Amino acid sequence: MKSIHIQYFAVLRDLTKVDEEQRETNAETALELYEEVRQVFGFDFDSINLRVAVNDSFSEWDYKLKDGDKLVFLPPVSGG
Amino acid sequence: MKSIHIQYFAVLRDLTKVDEEQRETNAETALELYEEVRQVFGFDFDSINLRVAVNDSFSEWDYKLKDGDKLVFLPPVSGG
Amino acid sequence: MFLLSNNTLDPEEYIKELKDDSCGGYVSFEGWVRDFNEGKKVTHLKYEAYQVLAEKEAQQIIQEAIEKFDARKIKIVHRVGDLQISEIAVWIGATAVHRGEAFDACEYVIDQLKIRVPIWKKEYYVDGDSGWVECHECKKHIHD
Amino acid sequence: MFLLSNNTLDPEEYIKELKDDSCGGYVSFEGWVRDFNEGKKVTHLKYEAYQVLAEKEAQQIIQEAIEKFDARKIKIVHRVGDLQISEIAVWIGATAVHRGEAFDACEYVIDQLKIRVPIWKKEYYVDGDSGWVECHECKKHIHD
């Protein structure tokens, strides 16, 4: 089991109702973790439509999770 | 004889030492008038490098002068 | 430099940081909150940012623009929180020795910011509906 | 709208005239007095304008930019008289529904203004020399 810190923004946060959580997981990759929380919160977005950040940097979906990592799943941005 | 009002700007005004003059002339066209004042004030610019305005609108060098016209010979602009 | 601000943006203040006697051109862009978007009348909106990554990515964009276009100084300020119609959502200022470089740098920064910097906009409509912009692309529309 | 001003330009004042709830993008350009031009150190400069024709030509350029790029409002203010280093020589503001239109309109206006509007710049140099800019193209350099 790894302990992963996850932050939620925008449309995802509207569904989770929390800004962040500390999640114990057996997921191996960022993608596996996304599919796990997607089930939990009922996200309707394929990972293809999102990006993932690990420890405050953009990362890849096949990133291998390490205990203590900080992840953010990023909906399409709309600043400016 | 026609009476033409002429205004001078920038590099031309530095040579004429006057902002404007009322000139009695036999010149038929804007170009002939330019060549006349060019002699008088020693302008070193060919008409090809200047533009001419008649009665506050851009005009052509072959414009036929009429008594009472207001002319301006325009050095290359450098605003902005 | 990149800044997130909870308060009304103040361009006159930001310009001071960009002043440079060797620069001949200064171009700025302001994104204003429009009263209409995609056919719906907007009453107000909200921006939120993933601050740490937004700062890193914006700083990276500024660096790219300076190198690509030989710009001298670039500053970005993005509003977060609740905004009313006609308020400034984002301000970008770019200086360069010549004006073409400043135009190119400023336009590059706003174009890249809109696709890369993790900031999200939620629009609130006259009919009481609201939604995170671009979420029609995610195949789901959120109703509060 | 086009304005010639003998006093320090005040962009915050001009922007007010451009505010429009339906516009999402505002682009402005400022031309600043540089301390160097063509390898010579500049101490200050002077602009003069053929006012009536400058106003007509600038108004024509604004109209062209609005039509070509679907811009909403455009304003130009050009300084005349004596200017010091870093002062604003010209200010241009353009609004449009979308930002690309505002960028294109603003750049078109400054590009056209520089070649068409009868305004002239005289530079004064550290070495006591001075000259009307571009008059090297007229094959004569003026020394006061």
Coordinates of C-alpha atoms in Angstrom, one line a residue, chain C:
Chain C
M1 CA 7.0 37.4 -13.5
F2 CA 3.7 35.7 -12.8
L3 CA 1.2 36.7 -10.1
L4 CA -2.2 35.4 -9.0
S5 CA -4.4 38.1 -7.5
N6 CA -7.6 37.9 -5.5
N7 CA -8.2 41.6 -6.0
T8 CA -9.1 43.9 -8.9
L9 CA -6.1 44.0 -11.2
D10 CA -4.1 47.3 -11.3
P11 CA -2.2 47.6 -14.7
E12 CA -0.7 51.0 -13.9
E13 CA 1.0 49.4 -10.9
Y14 CA 2.4 46.4 -13.0
I15 CA 3.6 48.6 -15.9
K16 CA 6.1 50.3 -13.5
E17 CA 8.1 47.0 -13.3
L18 CA 8.4 46.9 -17.0
K19 CA 9.8 50.4 -17.6
D20 CA 13.1 50.3 -19.4
D21 CA 14.9 53.2 -21.1
S22 CA 16.2 50.9 -23.8
C23 CA 12.8 49.6 -24.8
G24 CA 10.8 51.3 -27.6
G25 CA 7.7 49.2 -27.6
Y26 CA 5.3 48.0 -24.9
V27 CA 2.3 45.8 -25.7
S28 CA -0.3 44.8 -23.2
F29 CA -3.2 42.4 -23.3
E30 CA -6.2 42.4 -21.0
G31 CA -8.8 39.7 -21.0
W32 CA -12.2 41.1 -19.9
V33 CA -15.1 39.2 -18.5
R34 CA -17.7 39.3 -21.3
D35 CA -21.5 39.4 -20.7
F36 CA -22.1 36.6 -23.3
N37 CA -20.4 33.3 -24.0
E38 CA -21.5 30.7 -26.5
G39 CA -25.0 32.3 -26.7
K40 CA -25.6 32.4 -23.0
K41 CA -25.9 35.6 -20.9
V42 CA -23.2 35.5 -18.1
T43 CA -23.8 37.2 -14.8
H44 CA -20.4 36.6 -13.2
L45 CA -17.7 34.1 -13.0
K46 CA -15.0 32.5 -10.9
Y47 CA -11.5 31.5 -11.6
E48 CA -9.4 29.0 -9.6
A49 CA -5.8 28.0 -10.0
Y50 CA -3.5 25.2 -9.1
Q51 CA -1.1 27.8 -7.8
V52 CA 2.3 26.1 -7.7
L53 CA 2.1 24.5 -11.1
A54 CA 0.4 27.6 -12.6
E55 CA 3.4 29.7 -11.5
K56 CA 5.9 27.2 -12.9
E57 CA 4.2 26.9 -16.2
A58 CA 3.6 30.6 -16.6
Q59 CA 7.3 31.3 -15.8
Q60 CA 8.3 28.8 -18.4
I61 CA 6.0 30.5 -21.0
I62 CA 7.6 33.9 -20.2
Q63 CA 11.0 32.4 -20.6
E64 CA 10.1 30.9 -24.0
A65 CA 8.6 34.2 -25.2
I66 CA 11.7 36.2 -24.2
E67 CA 14.0 33.8 -26.1
K68 CA 11.8 33.3 -29.2
F69 CA 11.0 37.0 -29.8
D70 CA 13.9 38.8 -28.1
A71 CA 11.4 40.5 -25.7
R72 CA 13.0 42.3 -22.7
K73 CA 10.5 42.0 -19.8
I74 CA 7.2 40.2 -19.5
K75 CA 4.7 40.1 -16.6
I76 CA 1.5 38.2 -16.3
V77 CA -1.2 38.8 -13.6
H78 CA -4.2 36.5 -13.5
R79 CA -7.2 37.1 -11.3
V80 CA -8.7 34.3 -9.1
G81 CA -11.9 34.2 -7.2
D82 CA -15.2 35.9 -8.1
L83 CA -15.3 38.3 -11.0
Q84 CA -18.0 40.6 -12.4
I85 CA -18.7 41.5 -16.0
S86 CA -16.1 43.8 -17.6
E87 CA -13.5 43.1 -14.9
I88 CA -10.0 42.2 -16.0
A89 CA -9.4 38.4 -15.8
V90 CA -5.8 38.5 -17.0
W91 CA -3.2 41.2 -17.7
I92 CA -0.1 40.6 -19.7
G93 CA 2.6 43.2 -20.4
A94 CA 5.6 42.8 -22.7
T95 CA 8.4 45.2 -23.7
A96 CA 11.0 44.9 -26.4
V97 CA 13.4 47.2 -28.2
H98 CA 11.2 47.1 -31.3
R99 CA 7.4 46.9 -31.4
G100 CA 7.0 43.7 -33.5
E101 CA 8.9 41.7 -30.9
A102 CA 6.6 43.0 -28.1
F103 CA 3.4 42.2 -30.1
D104 CA 4.7 38.7 -30.9
A105 CA 5.8 38.0 -27.3
C106 CA 2.5 39.3 -25.8
E107 CA 0.3 37.2 -28.2
Y108 CA 2.4 34.1 -27.6
V109 CA 2.1 34.4 -23.9
I110 CA -1.7 34.7 -23.9
D111 CA -2.1 31.9 -26.5
Q112 CA 0.1 29.5 -24.5
L113 CA -1.4 30.5 -21.1
K114 CA -4.8 29.6 -22.3
I115 CA -3.8 26.1 -23.3
R116 CA -1.1 25.3 -20.7
V117 CA -1.6 27.1 -17.4
P118 CA -3.8 25.2 -14.8
I119 CA -6.4 27.8 -14.2
W120 CA -10.1 27.1 -14.6
K121 CA -13.1 29.3 -15.2
K122 CA -16.7 28.7 -14.0
E123 CA -19.4 30.8 -15.6
Y124 CA -22.7 31.7 -13.9
Y125 CA -25.6 32.4 -16.2
V126 CA -28.8 34.5 -16.0
D127 CA -30.9 31.3 -16.1
G128 CA -29.3 30.1 -12.8
D129 CA -27.2 27.5 -14.6
S130 CA -23.4 27.4 -14.3
G131 CA -20.6 25.4 -15.7
W132 CA -16.8 25.0 -15.9
V133 CA -15.9 26.3 -19.3
E134 CA -14.8 23.6 -21.8
C135 CA -16.4 20.9 -19.9
H136 CA -18.7 20.2 -22.8
E137 CA -15.5 18.8 -24.3
C138 CA -15.4 16.4 -21.3
K139 CA -18.8 15.2 -22.3
K140 CA -20.5 16.3 -19.1
H141 CA -22.2 19.5 -18.2
I142 CA -22.4 20.3 -14.5
H143 CA -25.6 21.8 -13.0
D144 CA -25.4 23.2 -9.5

